[in-house]
Every structure is written in C-alpha cells, then in structure tokens.
Amino acid sequence: MKRIHLIVIAVAMSLAGCRKEDRPDPDPTGSVPPSSTSQVFVDLAEMPYDSLSKYGFFQGPMSGMQPSEGVLPFAPINALFSDYAKKSRFVWMPPGVSATYESDSSALVFPDGAVLIKTFYYDGVQPDNGRRILETRLLFRRNGGWEFADYRWNEEMTEAVYDMTGQNVPITFTDDAGTSHDVIYRIPTETECLTCHRKANAPVPIGAKPQNMNATFAYADGPMNQLDKWVSQGYLNGGLPSTINTVADWTDSSLPLNDRVRGYVDINCAHCHTDGRYCDYRPMRFSWTQTTDPAMLGVCVPPHQPLLPIHSHIVKPGNLEKSLLYYRINSGEDGIRMPLLGRTLIHEEARQLIADWIGSLNKTCE
C-alpha cells in the first residue's frame, strides 16, 4: 500500500491560513517527525490512529476544538437532527489536491487523503450545566473510497479513543429554550454508520453538497461564502456555476412552508429514500431536486404498509391523523420513528413544521 505522510505546520493561530499551494510539501522520505507546534499529521497507511490527538486536527486543549492550520470549519445549511446534539464540522486536505464539483445535488468529489471531521456534543449538561463532548467521527478518503473512524471522548474531554463498537451514553441536558431532556445518546457502530452513509453498499458523505453549502459562514477572518472559501483555500477547484440550486433553510420562517419542508426532509430523509440507498424500495424520494413533485413527498400516496388502519396516505392533505409521515415524525419508538437511526427524541420544531405544512395542503386525493 502506498504510504503517504502529510505534515502541515501551523504558522499562525488565525483560522485564515495560507492557501494550499503555499503549504510545505510532504517530506518525500516520510520521516519528518511531528512538530511541537500545532500541526496535522495524516498517514493513510497507518490510519485509523488509536487516539484523536495523534492527527493534530485541534490546537491547544482538545476540548476547545480550535482547528489547526489548514483545518477548515464548515456548516451545512440544514443538518441531520441527532437528539438535539450540537455538531462542529471541519475538513482537511493534503497539499496539492482539491475537491471537484460534480453537480449541485451531488457530494463534492474529494481526493485521497481528504478528511471530514464531525464532533458531537451537548451544552447545558446536568448537573453542572456544562459541555460534554461525546464523539468525533472521521470520514477519510483512501484508495478511491471512503472509510469510517469514530473516536469516543473521555469524561475529562482530554482525549478520544478509536472505537467502532458503538455505545449508549445517558445524558440529561437543558436546551437553548430552557427545556430539560433525558436522552440515551447513541454512538454508532460501523454498521450503523454505513446504513445512512452508503451508496451502492460503499461509504459516502452526505452533507457536503453544493446545494447545502452555498451559504455564508462566519470565519475567524470574516464572513464568506463557504464554497468561495474552499476555492480560496485551495480545497475546491474553481469553475463553479454562477447559480446553484440551493436548499431552503428549514428554520427560516420567512421562506415558503413547502420549501422549508423540502429542505428538512432532504437532509433528514433523502440519504435513505434515494435510489441505491437503504429505503429505496419505498416510493418516496425526498431529495431537494425531486420534491418539486408533491408525490415524492408522499402527498396523496397510499402507504404500502400502514402502521394503523387509519393511515390512508403517506401525507393526507389537511389531516394529520391519516398521514403516516406525521405519525412517524411524531414518534420516538423503535420501528415507528423516522429516521430509524440517529434519534430517539421527537424533533418538536420539525414536528410542528410538518403539522403546519400538512394543515396547509388543500389537494383532494383521488
């Protein structure tokens, strides 16, 4: 297997760093020792490492999640609901390579050596009302394919260790609105990761699509469109289209209700309800580009397997009780809730969104 050593030495504490072409080239002998300064060290032949700190993705105390030079934060317009867990996302790529644009609705095509970094945490954790970091998931590209590496944080939040076996973590937290929640947070197994992150039985990223990244991010050196930032960083080839079919932010109440629903189900449901994915045997297709057709959202579509006799349609316009989609969104029970994985709590804000939308529909089902 080809051995790749990639060292990036931090020359500034600012997030805004030199562009990719200004970074030092990797040592051709692969023998450069780790520096004592902030750095990223990725050796594809040795990954996954047994601890998160060995990558050097964060500078200073790890719990601060301050990115090292070349580790670029990003945030999708819409995010998967994970029992109200908060998430920080970063990308890192080796010198001399970039991702390429394929289409608005397709994940960017990443080069070997690229690493997507996502950390899950809660604020307001009781009894101290503090922060608890639970896991950091890596999705890295090697030999033309994606691979998973999950790191479970210790309670002191000083280190995270490689663990793909899964774990349930009980958490009591108070959300931003002051409501208390008890949750059994699920750190997934590798099989559970693949259930959602798969296409044709191979791992793939979900959120890194132009349609879901075409938005402004507040970087340390000032706000900038994320796609433009990736280009300026050297992480994305130029030549993007002048317009991108961008998803609606489902939390933006100024946008049309139907578009907000489409934006929500795109990120929370489409990764399974798409051709070649886990639930492709169902008739709905929840991706942003397909839900311009109301039937793809289940409007007036009879369910193949109604969970209750009253469920006449996936979505029955104006009738929550007869709408199977609402029943699943409004449940936290195994075998009933949707999505199947990644949540046990009801996403109350989304439940209300779906309820308002169904109530607004006036189509008559034949």
Coordinates of C-alpha atoms in Angstrom, one line a residue:
M1 CA 0.0 0.0 0.0
K2 CA 1.3 3.4 -0.9
R3 CA 2.5 5.3 2.2
I4 CA 1.5 9.0 2.4
H5 CA 2.9 11.3 5.0
L6 CA 1.3 14.7 5.2
I7 CA 2.6 17.3 7.6
V8 CA 1.1 20.8 7.9
I9 CA 3.0 23.1 10.4
A10 CA 0.9 25.9 11.8
V11 CA 2.4 29.3 11.2
A12 CA -0.4 31.3 12.7
M13 CA -3.1 31.0 15.3
S14 CA -5.7 32.5 13.0
L15 CA -8.1 30.2 11.2
A16 CA -7.4 32.0 8.0
G17 CA -4.2 30.4 6.7
C18 CA -2.1 30.2 3.6
R19 CA -3.6 28.8 0.5
K20 CA -2.9 25.2 -0.4
E21 CA -0.2 26.0 -2.9
D22 CA 1.7 27.9 -0.1
R23 CA 1.9 24.9 2.3
P24 CA 5.1 22.9 2.6
D25 CA 5.3 19.8 0.5
P26 CA 5.2 16.5 2.3
D27 CA 8.6 15.0 3.1
P28 CA 9.4 12.5 0.3
T29 CA 11.1 10.2 2.8
G30 CA 8.1 10.1 5.1
S31 CA 10.4 10.5 8.0
V32 CA 9.6 14.0 9.2
P33 CA 8.9 13.8 13.0
P34 CA 5.9 15.5 14.5
S35 CA 6.5 19.1 15.4
S36 CA 5.8 20.5 18.8
T37 CA 3.8 23.3 17.3
S38 CA 0.2 23.0 16.0
Q39 CA 0.1 20.5 13.1
V40 CA -1.9 18.0 11.2
F41 CA -0.4 14.6 10.6
V42 CA -2.2 12.1 8.4
D43 CA -0.6 8.8 7.3
L44 CA -3.1 6.9 5.2
A45 CA -1.1 3.7 5.7
E46 CA -1.4 3.9 9.5
M47 CA -5.0 5.2 9.8
P48 CA -7.1 5.0 11.8
Y49 CA -4.9 6.0 14.7
D50 CA -5.8 4.8 18.2
S51 CA -6.4 8.3 19.5
L52 CA -7.8 11.5 18.0
S53 CA -4.9 13.7 19.3
K54 CA -2.4 12.0 17.0
Y55 CA -3.9 13.7 14.0
G56 CA -3.3 17.2 15.4
F57 CA -6.6 18.5 14.0
F58 CA -7.0 20.8 17.0
Q59 CA -4.6 23.2 18.6
G60 CA -4.5 23.9 22.3
P61 CA -6.7 21.8 24.6
M62 CA -8.6 19.4 22.5
S63 CA -11.9 20.3 24.2
G64 CA -11.7 23.8 22.8
M65 CA -12.0 22.3 19.3
Q66 CA -9.8 25.1 17.9
P67 CA -8.7 24.0 14.4
S68 CA -5.1 23.7 13.5
E69 CA -3.8 25.5 10.4
G70 CA -5.4 24.1 7.3
V71 CA -8.4 22.6 9.2
L72 CA -11.3 24.5 7.8
P73 CA -14.7 24.7 9.6
F74 CA -17.9 24.5 7.7
A75 CA -21.6 24.1 8.3
P76 CA -24.4 22.8 6.0
I77 CA -27.5 25.0 5.6
N78 CA -29.6 22.1 7.0
A79 CA -28.3 19.5 9.4
L80 CA -29.4 16.0 10.4
F81 CA -31.3 16.0 13.7
S82 CA -29.4 13.9 16.3
D83 CA -31.4 14.2 19.5
Y84 CA -30.5 17.9 19.8
A85 CA -26.8 17.2 19.9
K86 CA -24.7 20.0 18.6
K87 CA -22.0 19.5 16.0
S88 CA -18.8 21.1 14.8
R89 CA -17.6 20.2 11.3
F90 CA -14.2 20.6 9.7
V91 CA -12.4 19.5 6.5
W92 CA -8.7 18.9 5.9
M93 CA -6.9 18.0 2.7
P94 CA -3.3 17.3 1.9
P95 CA -1.2 19.7 -0.2
G96 CA -1.6 19.7 -3.9
V97 CA -5.1 18.2 -4.2
S98 CA -8.6 19.7 -4.3
A99 CA -12.2 18.5 -4.4
T100 CA -14.2 19.0 -7.6
Y101 CA -17.7 20.0 -8.4
E102 CA -20.0 17.4 -10.0
S103 CA -23.5 18.8 -9.6
D104 CA -25.5 21.0 -7.2
S105 CA -27.1 17.9 -5.6
S106 CA -24.1 15.6 -5.5
A107 CA -21.5 15.4 -2.8
L108 CA -18.2 17.1 -3.8
V109 CA -15.7 14.6 -5.3
F110 CA -12.9 14.5 -2.8
P111 CA -9.3 13.4 -3.4
D112 CA -7.5 10.7 -1.5
G113 CA -6.2 12.0 1.8
A114 CA -9.2 14.2 2.4
V115 CA -10.7 14.0 5.9
L116 CA -14.2 15.2 7.0
I117 CA -14.3 15.7 10.8
K118 CA -17.5 16.0 12.8
T119 CA -17.7 16.3 16.6
F120 CA -20.9 15.7 18.6
Y121 CA -21.5 17.4 21.9
Y122 CA -24.1 18.8 24.3
D123 CA -24.2 22.1 26.2
G124 CA -26.2 22.5 29.4
V125 CA -25.4 19.0 30.6
Q126 CA -26.5 18.4 34.1
P127 CA -25.7 18.6 37.0
D128 CA -23.1 21.2 36.2
N129 CA -24.8 22.8 33.2
G130 CA -21.6 22.4 31.2
R131 CA -20.4 20.9 27.9
R132 CA -20.0 17.2 27.3
I133 CA -18.2 16.1 24.1
L134 CA -19.2 12.6 23.2
E135 CA -17.6 11.6 19.9
T136 CA -15.7 12.7 16.8
R137 CA -16.4 10.9 13.6
L138 CA -13.9 10.9 10.7
L139 CA -14.7 10.1 7.1
F140 CA -11.5 9.8 5.2
R141 CA -10.6 9.0 1.6
R142 CA -8.2 6.2 0.9
N143 CA -7.5 4.3 -2.4
G144 CA -10.5 5.9 -4.1
G145 CA -13.0 5.0 -1.3
W146 CA -14.3 6.4 1.9
E147 CA -13.7 4.8 5.4
F148 CA -15.1 5.5 8.8
A149 CA -13.2 6.1 12.1
D150 CA -15.1 7.0 15.3
Y151 CA -13.4 8.4 18.4
R152 CA -15.1 8.3 21.8
W153 CA -14.2 11.1 24.2
N154 CA -13.3 10.5 27.8
E155 CA -15.3 12.3 30.5
E156 CA -12.4 14.7 31.2
M157 CA -12.5 15.7 27.5
T158 CA -8.8 15.4 27.2
E159 CA -8.7 12.6 24.6
A160 CA -10.8 10.5 22.4
V161 CA -10.0 6.9 21.5
Y162 CA -10.8 4.9 18.4
D163 CA -13.9 2.7 18.9
M164 CA -16.3 1.3 16.3
T165 CA -18.2 -1.0 18.6
G166 CA -21.0 1.5 19.5
Q167 CA -22.1 2.8 22.9
N168 CA -25.2 4.2 24.6
V169 CA -24.5 7.3 26.7
P170 CA -27.2 8.6 29.1
I171 CA -27.3 12.4 29.1
T172 CA -29.5 14.9 30.8
F173 CA -29.3 18.4 29.3
T174 CA -31.1 21.7 29.2
D175 CA -31.7 23.1 25.7
D176 CA -31.4 26.7 24.5
A177 CA -35.1 27.2 25.4
G178 CA -34.6 26.0 28.9
T179 CA -36.3 22.7 28.5
S180 CA -34.8 19.7 30.2
H181 CA -34.3 16.4 28.2
D182 CA -33.2 12.9 29.1
V183 CA -31.6 11.1 26.2
I184 CA -29.7 7.9 25.6
Y185 CA -27.3 9.2 23.1
R186 CA -26.1 6.5 20.6
I187 CA -22.5 6.4 19.4
P188 CA -23.0 4.2 16.3
T189 CA -21.2 1.0 15.2
E190 CA -19.6 0.9 11.8
T191 CA -22.6 -1.0 10.5
E192 CA -24.9 1.7 11.8
C193 CA -22.7 4.4 10.1
L194 CA -23.0 2.5 6.8
T195 CA -26.8 2.3 7.0
C196 CA -27.1 6.0 6.3
H197 CA -23.7 6.8 4.7
R198 CA -23.9 4.4 1.9
K199 CA -24.4 4.3 -1.9
A200 CA -24.3 1.0 -3.7
N201 CA -23.0 -0.5 -0.4
A202 CA -20.0 1.8 -0.3
P203 CA -19.5 4.6 2.3
V204 CA -20.2 8.2 1.1
P205 CA -20.5 11.6 2.7
I206 CA -24.0 13.1 3.0
G207 CA -23.9 16.8 3.7
A208 CA -21.0 18.1 1.7
K209 CA -23.1 19.1 -1.4
P210 CA -23.0 22.5 -3.1
Q211 CA -26.8 22.9 -2.6
N212 CA -26.3 22.5 1.1
M213 CA -23.1 24.6 1.4
N214 CA -23.9 27.6 -0.7
A215 CA -24.2 29.9 2.3
T216 CA -22.1 32.4 4.3
F217 CA -20.0 31.2 7.2
A218 CA -18.6 33.4 10.0
Y219 CA -14.9 32.5 9.7
A220 CA -12.3 33.9 12.1
D221 CA -11.1 36.3 9.4
G222 CA -14.6 37.4 8.4
P223 CA -17.8 36.1 6.8
M224 CA -17.5 34.5 3.4
N225 CA -19.5 32.1 1.2
Q226 CA -18.3 28.6 2.1
L227 CA -17.8 27.4 -1.5
D228 CA -15.8 30.5 -2.3
K229 CA -13.8 30.0 0.9
W230 CA -13.0 26.4 -0.2
V231 CA -11.8 27.7 -3.5
S232 CA -9.6 30.4 -2.0
Q233 CA -8.2 27.8 0.5
G234 CA -7.4 25.5 -2.4
Y235 CA -9.8 22.8 -1.2
L236 CA -12.1 23.2 -4.2
N237 CA -11.4 23.7 -7.9
G238 CA -12.8 26.8 -9.4
G239 CA -15.3 26.9 -12.2
L240 CA -18.4 26.6 -10.1
P241 CA -21.7 27.5 -11.9
S242 CA -22.9 31.1 -11.5
T243 CA -26.1 29.9 -9.8
I244 CA -26.6 26.9 -7.5
N245 CA -30.0 25.3 -6.8
T246 CA -29.7 25.9 -3.1
V247 CA -31.8 24.2 -0.4
A248 CA -34.2 26.3 1.7
D249 CA -33.2 26.7 5.4
W250 CA -36.0 24.9 7.1
T251 CA -35.6 27.1 10.2
D252 CA -36.2 30.3 8.2
S253 CA -39.8 31.2 8.8
S254 CA -39.7 33.9 6.1
L255 CA -39.4 31.2 3.4
P256 CA -42.4 29.3 1.8
L257 CA -43.6 26.5 4.1
N258 CA -43.4 23.9 1.3
D259 CA -39.7 24.7 0.6
R260 CA -38.8 24.5 4.3
V261 CA -40.3 21.0 4.5
R262 CA -38.4 20.1 1.4
G263 CA -35.2 21.3 2.9
Y264 CA -35.8 19.4 6.1
V265 CA -36.6 16.0 4.5
D266 CA -33.7 16.4 2.1
I267 CA -31.1 16.3 4.9
N268 CA -33.0 14.1 7.3
C269 CA -34.6 11.5 5.0
A270 CA -33.2 11.6 1.5
H271 CA -30.0 9.7 2.4
C272 CA -32.1 6.6 2.7
H273 CA -35.1 7.4 0.5
T274 CA -33.0 7.6 -2.7
D275 CA -32.2 5.1 -5.5
G276 CA -29.4 2.7 -4.3
R277 CA -29.9 3.6 -0.6
Y278 CA -31.3 1.8 2.4
C279 CA -35.0 2.6 1.8
D280 CA -35.1 2.8 -2.0
Y281 CA -37.9 0.2 -2.1
R282 CA -40.3 2.9 -0.8
P283 CA -42.0 5.2 -3.3
M284 CA -40.9 8.5 -1.8
R285 CA -37.9 10.3 -3.0
F286 CA -37.0 13.1 -0.5
S287 CA -34.1 14.8 -2.2
W288 CA -34.3 18.6 -2.8
T289 CA -34.3 18.2 -6.5
Q290 CA -37.1 15.6 -6.6
T291 CA -39.6 17.0 -4.1
T292 CA -40.9 19.6 -6.6
D293 CA -43.3 16.8 -7.3
P294 CA -45.6 16.5 -4.3
A295 CA -46.0 12.8 -4.8
M296 CA -42.3 12.4 -3.9
L297 CA -43.2 13.8 -0.5
G298 CA -46.0 11.3 -0.2
V299 CA -48.9 13.6 -0.8
C300 CA -51.9 11.5 -1.7
V301 CA -49.7 8.4 -1.9
P302 CA -51.2 5.3 -0.2
P303 CA -48.8 3.5 2.1
H304 CA -47.7 0.0 1.2
Q305 CA -47.7 -0.9 4.9
P306 CA -49.9 1.4 7.0
L307 CA -48.9 1.2 10.7
L308 CA -52.5 1.9 11.7
P309 CA -55.7 1.3 9.8
I310 CA -56.5 5.0 9.8
H311 CA -53.3 5.8 7.8
S312 CA -54.9 6.3 4.4
H313 CA -51.9 8.1 2.8
I314 CA -48.3 8.9 3.4
V315 CA -49.5 12.5 3.5
K316 CA -53.2 13.2 3.6
P317 CA -53.7 16.9 2.9
G318 CA -55.3 18.7 5.9
N319 CA -55.4 15.6 8.0
L320 CA -52.6 14.7 10.5
E321 CA -54.4 11.6 11.9
K322 CA -54.5 9.9 8.5
S323 CA -50.9 10.9 7.5
L324 CA -48.4 8.2 8.1
L325 CA -45.5 10.6 7.6
Y326 CA -46.6 12.7 10.5
Y327 CA -47.2 9.6 12.7
R328 CA -43.6 8.6 12.1
I329 CA -42.1 12.1 12.7
N330 CA -44.2 12.4 15.9
S331 CA -42.9 9.1 17.4
G332 CA -39.7 8.2 19.2
E333 CA -40.5 4.4 19.3
D334 CA -38.3 1.8 17.7
G335 CA -39.8 0.5 14.4
I336 CA -42.1 3.6 14.1
R337 CA -40.0 6.7 14.2
M338 CA -38.3 8.1 11.1
P339 CA -35.4 8.4 10.6
L340 CA -34.9 4.9 12.0
L341 CA -31.4 5.7 13.3
G342 CA -29.8 8.8 14.9
R343 CA -32.6 9.9 17.1
T344 CA -34.9 8.7 19.9
L345 CA -36.4 12.1 20.9
I346 CA -39.1 13.8 18.9
H347 CA -37.8 16.8 17.0
E348 CA -40.5 19.1 18.2
E349 CA -39.7 22.0 15.9
A350 CA -39.8 19.8 12.9
R351 CA -42.9 18.0 14.1
Q352 CA -44.7 21.4 14.2
L353 CA -43.3 22.3 10.7
I354 CA -44.7 19.1 9.2
A355 CA -48.0 19.6 11.0
D356 CA -48.3 23.1 9.7
W357 CA -47.5 22.0 6.2
I358 CA -50.0 19.2 6.1
G359 CA -52.6 21.5 7.5
S360 CA -51.9 24.0 4.7
L361 CA -52.4 21.4 1.9
N362 CA -55.8 21.6 0.2
K363 CA -55.4 19.0 -2.5
T364 CA -58.1 16.4 -2.8
C365 CA -56.8 12.8 -3.1
E366 CA -58.5 10.7 -5.7

